[in-house]
XYZ file of C-alpha atoms in Angstrom:
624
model
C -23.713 37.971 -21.231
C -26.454 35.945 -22.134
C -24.320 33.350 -24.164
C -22.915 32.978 -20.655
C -25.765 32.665 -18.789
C -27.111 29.873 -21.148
C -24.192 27.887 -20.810
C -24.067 27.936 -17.010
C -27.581 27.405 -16.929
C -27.346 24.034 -18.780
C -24.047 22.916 -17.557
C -26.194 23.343 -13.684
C -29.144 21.537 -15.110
C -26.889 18.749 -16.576
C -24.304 18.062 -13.586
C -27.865 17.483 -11.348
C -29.056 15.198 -13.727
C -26.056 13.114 -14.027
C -25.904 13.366 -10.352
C -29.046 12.402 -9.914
C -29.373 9.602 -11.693
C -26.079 8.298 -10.794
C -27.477 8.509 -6.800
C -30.140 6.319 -8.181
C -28.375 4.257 -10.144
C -26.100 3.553 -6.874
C -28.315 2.723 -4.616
C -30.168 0.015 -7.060
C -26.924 -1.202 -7.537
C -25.594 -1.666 -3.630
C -29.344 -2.889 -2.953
C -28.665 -5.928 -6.053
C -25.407 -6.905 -5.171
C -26.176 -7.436 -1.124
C -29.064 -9.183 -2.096
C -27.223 -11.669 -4.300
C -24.187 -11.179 -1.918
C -26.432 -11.976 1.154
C -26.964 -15.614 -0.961
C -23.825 -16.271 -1.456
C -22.751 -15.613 2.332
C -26.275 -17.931 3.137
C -24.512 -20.714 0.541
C -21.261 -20.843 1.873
C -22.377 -20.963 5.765
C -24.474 -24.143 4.399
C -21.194 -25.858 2.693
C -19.703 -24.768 6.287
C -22.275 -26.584 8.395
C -22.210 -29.814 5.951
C -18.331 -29.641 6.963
C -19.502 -29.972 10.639
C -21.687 -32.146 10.124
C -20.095 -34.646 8.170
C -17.097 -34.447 10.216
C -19.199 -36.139 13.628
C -21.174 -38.558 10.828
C -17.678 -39.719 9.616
C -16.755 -39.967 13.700
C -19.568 -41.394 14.716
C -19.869 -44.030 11.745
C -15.489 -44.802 12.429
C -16.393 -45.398 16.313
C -19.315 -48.027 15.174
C -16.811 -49.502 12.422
C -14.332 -49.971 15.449
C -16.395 -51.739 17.913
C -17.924 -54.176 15.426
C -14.398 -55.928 15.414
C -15.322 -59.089 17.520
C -12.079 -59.006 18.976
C -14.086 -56.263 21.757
C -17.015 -58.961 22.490
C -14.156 -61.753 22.742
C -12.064 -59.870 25.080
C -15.064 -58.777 27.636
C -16.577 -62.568 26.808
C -13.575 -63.672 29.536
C -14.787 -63.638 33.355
C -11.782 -62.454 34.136
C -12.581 -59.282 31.751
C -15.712 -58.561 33.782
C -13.989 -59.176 37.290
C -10.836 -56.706 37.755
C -8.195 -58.378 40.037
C -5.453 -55.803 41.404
C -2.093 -56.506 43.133
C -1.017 -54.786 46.304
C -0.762 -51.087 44.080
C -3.965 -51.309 42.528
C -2.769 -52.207 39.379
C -4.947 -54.191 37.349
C -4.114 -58.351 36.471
C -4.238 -59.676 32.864
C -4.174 -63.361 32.210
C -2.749 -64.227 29.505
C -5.236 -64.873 27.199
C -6.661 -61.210 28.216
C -2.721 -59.794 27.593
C -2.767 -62.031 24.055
C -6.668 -60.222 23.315
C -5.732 -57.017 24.380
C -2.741 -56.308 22.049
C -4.971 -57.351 19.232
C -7.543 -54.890 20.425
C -4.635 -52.166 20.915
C -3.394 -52.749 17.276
C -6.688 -52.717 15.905
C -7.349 -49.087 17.872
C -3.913 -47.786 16.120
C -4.815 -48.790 13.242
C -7.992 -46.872 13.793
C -6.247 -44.032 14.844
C -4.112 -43.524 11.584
C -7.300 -42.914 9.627
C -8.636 -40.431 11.717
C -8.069 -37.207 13.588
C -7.803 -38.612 16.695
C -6.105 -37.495 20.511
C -6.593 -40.108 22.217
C -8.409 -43.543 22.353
C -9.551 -45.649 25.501
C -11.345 -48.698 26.253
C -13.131 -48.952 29.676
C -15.342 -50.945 31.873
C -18.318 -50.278 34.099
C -16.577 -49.701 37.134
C -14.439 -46.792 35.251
C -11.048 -49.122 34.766
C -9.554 -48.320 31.215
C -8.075 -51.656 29.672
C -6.737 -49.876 26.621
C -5.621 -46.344 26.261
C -3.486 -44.906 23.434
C -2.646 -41.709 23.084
C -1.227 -40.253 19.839
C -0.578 -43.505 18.431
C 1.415 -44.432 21.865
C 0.239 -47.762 24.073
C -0.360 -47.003 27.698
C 1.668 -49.595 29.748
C -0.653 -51.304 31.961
C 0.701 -49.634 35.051
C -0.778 -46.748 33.268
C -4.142 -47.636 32.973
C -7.038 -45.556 35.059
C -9.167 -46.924 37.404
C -11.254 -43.871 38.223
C -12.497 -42.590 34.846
C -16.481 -43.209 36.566
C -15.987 -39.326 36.994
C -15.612 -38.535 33.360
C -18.533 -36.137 31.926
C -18.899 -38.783 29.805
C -19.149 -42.186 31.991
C -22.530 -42.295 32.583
C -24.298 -41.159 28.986
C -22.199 -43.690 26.970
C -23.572 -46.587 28.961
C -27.474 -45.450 28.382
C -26.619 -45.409 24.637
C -27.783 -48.505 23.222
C -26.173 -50.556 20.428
C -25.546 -48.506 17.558
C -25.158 -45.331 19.124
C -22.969 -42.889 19.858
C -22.534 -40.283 22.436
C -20.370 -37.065 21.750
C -19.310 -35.443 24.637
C -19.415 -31.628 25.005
C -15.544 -30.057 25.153
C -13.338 -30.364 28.154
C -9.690 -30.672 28.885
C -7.964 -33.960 28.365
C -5.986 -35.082 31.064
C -3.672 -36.574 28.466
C -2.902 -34.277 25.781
C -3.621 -31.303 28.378
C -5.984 -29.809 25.432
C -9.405 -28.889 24.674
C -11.384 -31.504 23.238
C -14.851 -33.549 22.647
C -15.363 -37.260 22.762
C -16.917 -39.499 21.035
C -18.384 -42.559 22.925
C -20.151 -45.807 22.293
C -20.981 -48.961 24.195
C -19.077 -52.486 23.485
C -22.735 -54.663 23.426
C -22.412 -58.336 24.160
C -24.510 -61.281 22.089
C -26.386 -61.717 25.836
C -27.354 -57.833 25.377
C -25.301 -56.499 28.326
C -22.721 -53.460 28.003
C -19.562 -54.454 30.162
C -17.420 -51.606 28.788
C -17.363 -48.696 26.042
C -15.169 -47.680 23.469
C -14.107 -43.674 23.536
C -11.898 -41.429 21.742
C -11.231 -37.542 21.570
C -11.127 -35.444 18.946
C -8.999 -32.097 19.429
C -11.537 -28.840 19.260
C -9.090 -26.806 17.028
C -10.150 -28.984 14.056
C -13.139 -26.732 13.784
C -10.362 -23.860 13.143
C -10.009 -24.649 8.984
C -13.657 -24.989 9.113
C -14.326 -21.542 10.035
C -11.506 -20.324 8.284
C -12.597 -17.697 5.569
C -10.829 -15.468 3.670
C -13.025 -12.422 3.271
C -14.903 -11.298 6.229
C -15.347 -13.135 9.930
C -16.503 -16.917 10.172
C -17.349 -18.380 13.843
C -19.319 -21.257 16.050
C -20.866 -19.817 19.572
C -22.527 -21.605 21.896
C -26.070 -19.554 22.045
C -26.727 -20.812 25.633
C -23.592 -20.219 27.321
C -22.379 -17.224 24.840
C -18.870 -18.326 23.960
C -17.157 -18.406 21.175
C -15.792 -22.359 20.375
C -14.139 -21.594 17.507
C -13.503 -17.979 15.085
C -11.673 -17.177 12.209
C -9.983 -14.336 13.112
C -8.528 -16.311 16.401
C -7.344 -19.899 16.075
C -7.649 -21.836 19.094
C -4.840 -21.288 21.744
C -1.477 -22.577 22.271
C -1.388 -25.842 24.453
C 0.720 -23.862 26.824
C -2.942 -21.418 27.987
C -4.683 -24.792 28.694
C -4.619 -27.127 32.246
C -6.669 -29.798 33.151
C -9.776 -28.361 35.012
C -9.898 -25.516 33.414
C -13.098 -23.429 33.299
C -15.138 -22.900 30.145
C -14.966 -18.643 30.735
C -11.732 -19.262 31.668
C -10.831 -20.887 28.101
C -13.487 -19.320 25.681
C -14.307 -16.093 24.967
C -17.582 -13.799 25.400
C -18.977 -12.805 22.463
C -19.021 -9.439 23.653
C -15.739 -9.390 22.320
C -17.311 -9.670 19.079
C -19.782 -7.125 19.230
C -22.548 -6.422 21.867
C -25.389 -6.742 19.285
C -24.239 -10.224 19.098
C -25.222 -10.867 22.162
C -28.617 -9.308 21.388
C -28.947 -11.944 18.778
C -28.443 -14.880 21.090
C -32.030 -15.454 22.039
C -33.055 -15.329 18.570
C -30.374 -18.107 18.034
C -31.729 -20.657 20.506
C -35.211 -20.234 18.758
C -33.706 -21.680 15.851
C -34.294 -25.282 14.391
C -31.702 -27.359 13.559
C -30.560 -26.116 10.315
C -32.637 -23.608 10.213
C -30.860 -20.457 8.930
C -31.400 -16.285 9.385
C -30.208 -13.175 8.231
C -29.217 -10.146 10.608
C -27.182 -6.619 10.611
C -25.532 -4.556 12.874
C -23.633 -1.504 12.787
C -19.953 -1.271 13.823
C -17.962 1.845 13.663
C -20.308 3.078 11.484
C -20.240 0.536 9.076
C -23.140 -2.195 8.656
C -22.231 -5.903 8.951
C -24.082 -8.248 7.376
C -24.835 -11.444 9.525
C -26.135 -15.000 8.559
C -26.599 -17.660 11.117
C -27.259 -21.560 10.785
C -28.029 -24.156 14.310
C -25.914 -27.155 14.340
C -27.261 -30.498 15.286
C -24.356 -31.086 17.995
C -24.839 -29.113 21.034
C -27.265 -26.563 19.882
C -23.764 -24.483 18.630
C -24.688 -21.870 15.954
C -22.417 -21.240 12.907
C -22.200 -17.580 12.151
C -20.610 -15.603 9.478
C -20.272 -12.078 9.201
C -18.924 -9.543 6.088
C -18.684 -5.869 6.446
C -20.446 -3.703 3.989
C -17.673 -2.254 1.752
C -16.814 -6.141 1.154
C -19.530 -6.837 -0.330
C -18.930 -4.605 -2.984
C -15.205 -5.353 -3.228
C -15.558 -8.075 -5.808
C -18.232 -5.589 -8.044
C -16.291 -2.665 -8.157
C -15.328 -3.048 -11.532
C -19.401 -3.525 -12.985
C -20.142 -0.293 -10.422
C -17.803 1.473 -12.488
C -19.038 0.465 -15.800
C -22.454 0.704 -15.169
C -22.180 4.384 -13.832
C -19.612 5.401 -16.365
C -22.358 3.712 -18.858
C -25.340 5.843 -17.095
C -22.952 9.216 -16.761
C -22.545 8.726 -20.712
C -25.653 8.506 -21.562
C -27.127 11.468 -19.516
C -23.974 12.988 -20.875
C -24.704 12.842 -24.708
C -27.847 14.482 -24.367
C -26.788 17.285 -22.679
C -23.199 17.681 -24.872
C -26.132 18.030 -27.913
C -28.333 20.720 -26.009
C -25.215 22.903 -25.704
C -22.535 21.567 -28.848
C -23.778 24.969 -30.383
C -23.229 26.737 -27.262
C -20.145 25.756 -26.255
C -18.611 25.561 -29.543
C -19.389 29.268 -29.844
C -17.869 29.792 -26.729
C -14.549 27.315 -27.081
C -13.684 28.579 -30.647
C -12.257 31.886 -29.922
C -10.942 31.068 -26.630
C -8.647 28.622 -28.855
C -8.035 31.137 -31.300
C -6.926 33.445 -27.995
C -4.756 30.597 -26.329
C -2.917 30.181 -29.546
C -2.084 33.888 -29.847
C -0.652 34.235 -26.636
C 1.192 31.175 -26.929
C 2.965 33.123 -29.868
C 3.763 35.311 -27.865
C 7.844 36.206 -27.437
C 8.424 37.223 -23.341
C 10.667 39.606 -24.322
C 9.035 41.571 -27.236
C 5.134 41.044 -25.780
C 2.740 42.467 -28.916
C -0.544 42.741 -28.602
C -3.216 39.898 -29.415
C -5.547 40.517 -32.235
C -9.030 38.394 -31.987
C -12.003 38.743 -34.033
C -14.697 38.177 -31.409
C -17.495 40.982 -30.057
C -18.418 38.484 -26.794
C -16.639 37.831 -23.337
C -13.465 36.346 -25.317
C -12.879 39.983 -27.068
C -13.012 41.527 -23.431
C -10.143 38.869 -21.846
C -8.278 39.808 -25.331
C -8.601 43.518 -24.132
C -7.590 42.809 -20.439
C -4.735 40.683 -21.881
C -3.125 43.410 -24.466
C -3.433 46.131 -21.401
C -1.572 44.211 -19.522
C 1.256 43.459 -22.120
C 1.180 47.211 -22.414
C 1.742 47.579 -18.414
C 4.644 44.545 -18.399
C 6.299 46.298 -21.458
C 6.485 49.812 -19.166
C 7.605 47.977 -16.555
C 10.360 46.028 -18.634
C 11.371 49.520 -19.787
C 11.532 50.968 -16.705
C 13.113 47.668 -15.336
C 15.988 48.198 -17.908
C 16.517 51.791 -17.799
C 16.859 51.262 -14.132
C 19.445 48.436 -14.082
C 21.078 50.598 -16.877
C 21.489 53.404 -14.973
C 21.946 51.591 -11.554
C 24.725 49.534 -12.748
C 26.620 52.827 -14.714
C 26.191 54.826 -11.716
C 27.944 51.884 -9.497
C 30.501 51.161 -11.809
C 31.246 55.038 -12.427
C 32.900 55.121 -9.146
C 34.432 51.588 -9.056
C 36.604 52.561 -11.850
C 38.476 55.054 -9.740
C 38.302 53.045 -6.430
C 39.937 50.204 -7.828
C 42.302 51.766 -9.750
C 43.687 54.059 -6.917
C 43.997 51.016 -4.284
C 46.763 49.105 -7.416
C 47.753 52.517 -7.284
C 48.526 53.032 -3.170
C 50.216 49.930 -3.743
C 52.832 50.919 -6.042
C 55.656 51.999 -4.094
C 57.043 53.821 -6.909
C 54.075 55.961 -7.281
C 52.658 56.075 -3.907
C 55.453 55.356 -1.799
C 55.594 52.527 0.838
C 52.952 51.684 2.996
C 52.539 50.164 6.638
C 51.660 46.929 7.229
C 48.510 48.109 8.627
C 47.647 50.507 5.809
C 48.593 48.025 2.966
C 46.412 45.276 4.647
C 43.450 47.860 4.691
C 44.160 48.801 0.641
C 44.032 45.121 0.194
C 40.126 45.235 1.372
C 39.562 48.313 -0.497
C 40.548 46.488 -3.471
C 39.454 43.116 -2.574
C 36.015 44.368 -1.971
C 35.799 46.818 -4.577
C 36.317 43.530 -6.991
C 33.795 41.741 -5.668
C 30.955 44.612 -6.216
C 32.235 44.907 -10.134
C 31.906 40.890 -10.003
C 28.164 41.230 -8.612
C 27.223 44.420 -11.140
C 28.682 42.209 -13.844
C 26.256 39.248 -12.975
C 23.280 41.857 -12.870
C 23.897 42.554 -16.032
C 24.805 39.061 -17.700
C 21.726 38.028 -15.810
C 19.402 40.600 -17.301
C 21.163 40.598 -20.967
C 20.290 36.503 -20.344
C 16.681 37.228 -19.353
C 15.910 39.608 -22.454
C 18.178 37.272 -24.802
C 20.048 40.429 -25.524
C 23.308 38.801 -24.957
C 26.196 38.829 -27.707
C 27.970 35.327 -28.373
C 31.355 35.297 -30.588
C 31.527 32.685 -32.513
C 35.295 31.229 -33.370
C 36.688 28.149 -34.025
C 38.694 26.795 -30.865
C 40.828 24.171 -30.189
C 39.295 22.521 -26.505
C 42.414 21.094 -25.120
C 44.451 24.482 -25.467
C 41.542 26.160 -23.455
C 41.637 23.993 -20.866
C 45.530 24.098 -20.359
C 45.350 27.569 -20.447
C 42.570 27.867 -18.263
C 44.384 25.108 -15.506
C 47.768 27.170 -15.893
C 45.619 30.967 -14.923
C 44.064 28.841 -12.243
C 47.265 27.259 -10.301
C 47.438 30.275 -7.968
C 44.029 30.284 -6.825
C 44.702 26.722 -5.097
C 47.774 27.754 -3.403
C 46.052 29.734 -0.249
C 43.978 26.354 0.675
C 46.970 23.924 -0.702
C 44.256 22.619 -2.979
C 45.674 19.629 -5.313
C 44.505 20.861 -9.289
C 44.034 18.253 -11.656
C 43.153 18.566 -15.750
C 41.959 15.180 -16.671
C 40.922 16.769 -20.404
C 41.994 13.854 -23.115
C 41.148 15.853 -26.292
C 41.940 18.358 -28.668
C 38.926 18.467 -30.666
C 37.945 21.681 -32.465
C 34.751 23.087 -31.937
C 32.637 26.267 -32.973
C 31.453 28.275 -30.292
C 31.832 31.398 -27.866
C 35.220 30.270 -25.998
C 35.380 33.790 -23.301
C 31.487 32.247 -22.547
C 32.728 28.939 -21.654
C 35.575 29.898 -20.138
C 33.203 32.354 -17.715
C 31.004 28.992 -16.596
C 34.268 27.206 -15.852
C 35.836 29.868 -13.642
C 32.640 30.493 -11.845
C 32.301 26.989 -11.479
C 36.128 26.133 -10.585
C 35.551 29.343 -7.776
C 32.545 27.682 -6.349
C 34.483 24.782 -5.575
C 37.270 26.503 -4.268
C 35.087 28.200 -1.983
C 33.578 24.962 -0.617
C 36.370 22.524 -0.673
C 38.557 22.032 2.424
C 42.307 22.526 3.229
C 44.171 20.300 1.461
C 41.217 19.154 -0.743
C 40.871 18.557 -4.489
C 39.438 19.902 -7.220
C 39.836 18.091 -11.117
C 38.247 19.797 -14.707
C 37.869 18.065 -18.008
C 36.571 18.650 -21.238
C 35.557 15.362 -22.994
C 34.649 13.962 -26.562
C 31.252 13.316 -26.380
C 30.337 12.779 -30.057
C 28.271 15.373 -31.357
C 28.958 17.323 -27.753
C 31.826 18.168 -25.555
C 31.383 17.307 -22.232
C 32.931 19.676 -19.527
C 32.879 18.545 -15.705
C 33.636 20.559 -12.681
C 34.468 18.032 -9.854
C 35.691 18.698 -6.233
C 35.145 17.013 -2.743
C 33.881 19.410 -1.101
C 30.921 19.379 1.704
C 28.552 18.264 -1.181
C 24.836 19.559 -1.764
C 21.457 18.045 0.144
C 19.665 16.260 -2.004
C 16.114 17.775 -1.706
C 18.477 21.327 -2.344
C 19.934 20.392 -6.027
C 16.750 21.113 -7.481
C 17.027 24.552 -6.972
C 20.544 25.378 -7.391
C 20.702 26.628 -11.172
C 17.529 29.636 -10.032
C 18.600 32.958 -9.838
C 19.703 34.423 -5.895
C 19.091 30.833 -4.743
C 21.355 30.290 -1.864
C 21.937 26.699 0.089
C 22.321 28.269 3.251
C 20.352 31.447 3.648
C 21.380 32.270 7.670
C 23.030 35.835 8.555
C 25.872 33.798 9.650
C 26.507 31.293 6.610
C 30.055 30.801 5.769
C 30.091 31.413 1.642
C 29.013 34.469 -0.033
C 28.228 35.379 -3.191
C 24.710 36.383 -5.202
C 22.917 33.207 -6.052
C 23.134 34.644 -9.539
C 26.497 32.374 -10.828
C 24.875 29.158 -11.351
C 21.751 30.878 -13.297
C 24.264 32.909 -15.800
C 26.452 29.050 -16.156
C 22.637 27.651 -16.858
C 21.671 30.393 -19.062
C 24.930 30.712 -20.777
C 25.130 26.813 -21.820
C 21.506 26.891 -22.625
C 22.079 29.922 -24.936
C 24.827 28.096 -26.471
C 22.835 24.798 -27.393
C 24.070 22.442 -24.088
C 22.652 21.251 -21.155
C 23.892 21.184 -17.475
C 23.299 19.413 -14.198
C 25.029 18.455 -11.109
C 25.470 15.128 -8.779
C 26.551 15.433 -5.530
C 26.555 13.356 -2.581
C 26.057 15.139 0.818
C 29.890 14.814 2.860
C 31.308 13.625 -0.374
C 31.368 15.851 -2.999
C 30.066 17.688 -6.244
C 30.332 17.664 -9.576
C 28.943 19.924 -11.904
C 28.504 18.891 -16.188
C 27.467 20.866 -18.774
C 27.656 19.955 -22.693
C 28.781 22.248 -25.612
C 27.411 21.105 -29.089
C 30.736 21.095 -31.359
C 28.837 23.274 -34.177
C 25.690 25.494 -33.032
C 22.720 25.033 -35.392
């Protein structure tokens, strides 16, 4: 009892110390890799925002290249430039050196346009009258050509830039490509100083969508003063089709409620923020934290925020979690496997020296164990060999019952079936009625069937104690299976069942031939049973080199797949209602199983459910 006591004792104090520690050694872990995770997440936001940012340096510093082409102060050098003439429908009047200027100036704007991202391009005056427009590469015919664009959001700024500036517009729709957008704007400055007209193009607001895109965790830009989301990873910007000119910024952008309401919470912290100036937040979501870092952009104050959920953060270290607690466990664990090697090895040894006796064990002649041990083990050998003494009463009793069960049945059976041939016979018994003969006929019939069933009783429990006698003869396979097809004919006739032997051999073989036969009739029966009028039923016996290979095939309702499984147990039945169709014991199958197995084969079954069955079992040619 001690011994046992020890063992739990230190088996307690070890599992809390590798628990322990391994608590420890998880948390240092999670707290390492956020930190360094946290740095990564602050490193890629930065490459992010140098993606924004260099995108409107690039714009801006395109726009300037574009303007510097003299062919802008040339064409707004004309008086004519700087004083619009219309005809009777307001359309604006080029002279022809203005028409021979402005397709230079429209050539040199597509030109522009192939190198860059760019919606639309426009050239216009003071009084709001474009003189150039393209959009998507396409020349505006002059007929085309605003005269009201003073109203633009972004009229008035671009002529208080000065030379070498540029405005960007904040994001609205374009009344040409019907999409969102923002503009970039810069004035067209003559030698004399004066700013007759500016140059303009837009830039569609889904190009910050690859920006943002990420592919572990949630990347987006919000505004911090309005609180909308501009552009977010997890919802690229919406089809054309959702946009119309005037449209409302809430009516367009989301809250970023939607994202979470601590976000929200965060805002005022974001418009505290410097330019470029970055910081780290959490919030909890579901239970789960999410980890937040946040960066200001220098265009429009927007904030670029990107946001990982816990378990992600440990999704790419999985692998050195594992190996440094399975490198902590083993350590803890060697020290306490040498505090108690000399306990358990006192403990393990006879318990092996127990398993192996009782796996020597024969199931139907159980002996006692014999184990030289004065501890626990000796008392589990003790429990064991009284109950091997209880199981072999049992067995006895088991078999003296069946004995004298099945004797006692059969005693009368003898009689019963021999009198109903005998009421039969005419000659002895005289002739019978219609009526009476047809209620002989179930005598009979039934009486069969109940020697049938104590037969497979008693097969089955001869198979169970491997107290069944085989006869070993030389046989020649083909001549069984003739002579089993020709016994068999009559059976088919009340169901008009078509009987084919497909066997192609005549090989000789050395085993019990009355045993095979018995898994073949109670295999041809079964399919009898199931098969429908008219139906079909073929046997074989095949050369199978070292085997002989006997099939059973009919189609017949076939057998459920998830039921095949079960088939070859003993009183297994497919359909177990009070009102199934086929009889029989369940027991058929089990004897065919333990029959072949007894006799060195194997067997199995495929079926198809509405299609059919056939059953296989092999027959080595010599038994071993």
């Amino acid at each position: 009892m001690l011994l046992r006591y020890n063992l739990i004792f230190v088996s307690m104090a070890l599992a809390l110390m590798i628990a322990l520690l391994t608590y420890i050694t998880l948390q240092e872990f999670d707290r390492f890799v956020t930190d360094a995770r946290i740095e990564e997440m602050f490193a890629l936001l930065e490459e992010r925002e140098n993606e924004v940012v260099n995108m409107h340096q690039k714009a801006k510093e395109y726009i300037l290249f574009a303007v510097a082409n003299p062919i802008f102060k040339e064409y707004f050098s004309l008086p004519e430039s700087r004083n619009n003439l219309y005809d009777d429908n307001h359309i604006l009047q080029f002279t022809n050196r203005q028409i021979e200027l402005k397709n230079e100036m429209e050539i040199w704007i597509k030109n522009f346009q192939s190198y860059f991202n760019v919606d639309e391009t426009c050239v216009i005056d003071t009084t709001g009258q474009e003189h150039a427009r393209l959009v998507l590469s396409k020349i505006a015919p002059i007929e085309d050509l605003s005269s009201d664009e003073e109203d633009a959001p972004f009229f008035e700024p671009s002529f208080e830039r000065n030379k070498g500036e540029v405005y960007v517009a904040y994001p609205y729709v374009s009344s040409d490509t019907n999409r969102w957008v923002f503009a970039y704007t810069t004035p067209i400055v003559l030698d004399d100083g004066s700013k007759p007209a500016f140059f303009h193009f837009e830039m569609p607001l889904e190009v910050l969508d690859s920006i943002v895109s990420i592919d572990k965790g949630r990347m987006y830009i919000i505004d911090a003063y309005r609180g909308y989301i501009i552009a977010d990873s997890e919802s690229k910007s919406k089809h054309q089709e959702s946009v119309y000119i005037g449209q409302r910024l809430d009516e367009y952008f989301r809250s970023v409620d939607t994202i979470a309401p601590e976000i929200k919470e965060l805002l005022g912290k974001m418009q505290e923020l410097a330019i470029n100036e970055h910081e780290y937040s959490h919030y909890y979501k579901d239970g789960e934290m999410q980890h937040i870092v946040y960066e200001k952009l220098p265009t429009f104050d927007w904030v670029l925020v990107y946001e990982l959920p816990h378990h992600q953060i440990l999704s790419d270290n999985i692998n050195d979690l594992i190996t440094l607690v399975a490198s902590t466990a083993s350590i803890v664990a060697i020290g306490g496997i040498s505090l108690t090697y000399y306990l358990t090895r006192r403990v393990v040894k006879p318990i092996i020296e127990l398993a192996n006796e009782c796996n020597k064990l024969d199931p139907t002649d159980l002996k006692h164990v014999n184990i030289k041990s004065n501890d626990e083990t000796k008392q589990v050998a003790d429990a064991i060999n009284n109950l091997i003494d209880r199981v072999n009463s049992i067995e006895k009793q088991k078999e003296e019952f069946a004995s004298m069960i099945t004797h006692e049945l059969k005693t009368p059976l003898t009689p019963i079936i021999g009198w109903s041939q005998a009421l039969k016979n005419k000659k002895i018994m005289g002739e019978l009625t219609p009526k009476q003969l047809k209620a002989v006929d179930a005598i009979h019939k039934n009486a069969e069937r109940l020697r049938k069933l104590i037969g497979d009783v008693l097969d089955a429990q001869k198979l169970d104690l491997k107290k069944m006698r085989f006869d070993y003869k030389e046989f020649n396979v083909g001549d069984m299976m003739n002579e089993l097809y020709t016994n068999l004919k009559h059976a088919m006739k009340p169901k008009n069942i078509e009987f084919v032997n497909a066997t192609d051999t005549q090989t000789i073989i050395r085993s019990d031939k009355n045993r095979i036969e018995q898994v073949l009739n109670n295999m041809i029966f079964n399919a009898i049973d199931f098969v429908p009028e008219n139906g079909r039923i073929e046997i074989a016996a095949k050369d199978n080199g070292n085997d002989i290979l006997f099939y059973v095939k009919d189609n017949g309702i076939g057998i459920p797949k998830d039921k095949q499984k079960d088939l070859f147990k003993k009183f297994y039945q497919i359909d177990t209602s009070a009102k199934r169709k086929h009889g029989g014991s369940g027991l058929g199958l089990a004897i065919c199983k333990g029959i072949v197995e007894a006799l060195g084969g194997k067997i199995w079954v495929e079926s198809q459910e509405g299609k059919g069955s056939t059953f296989y079992f092999t027959i080595p040619k010599v038994r071993e």
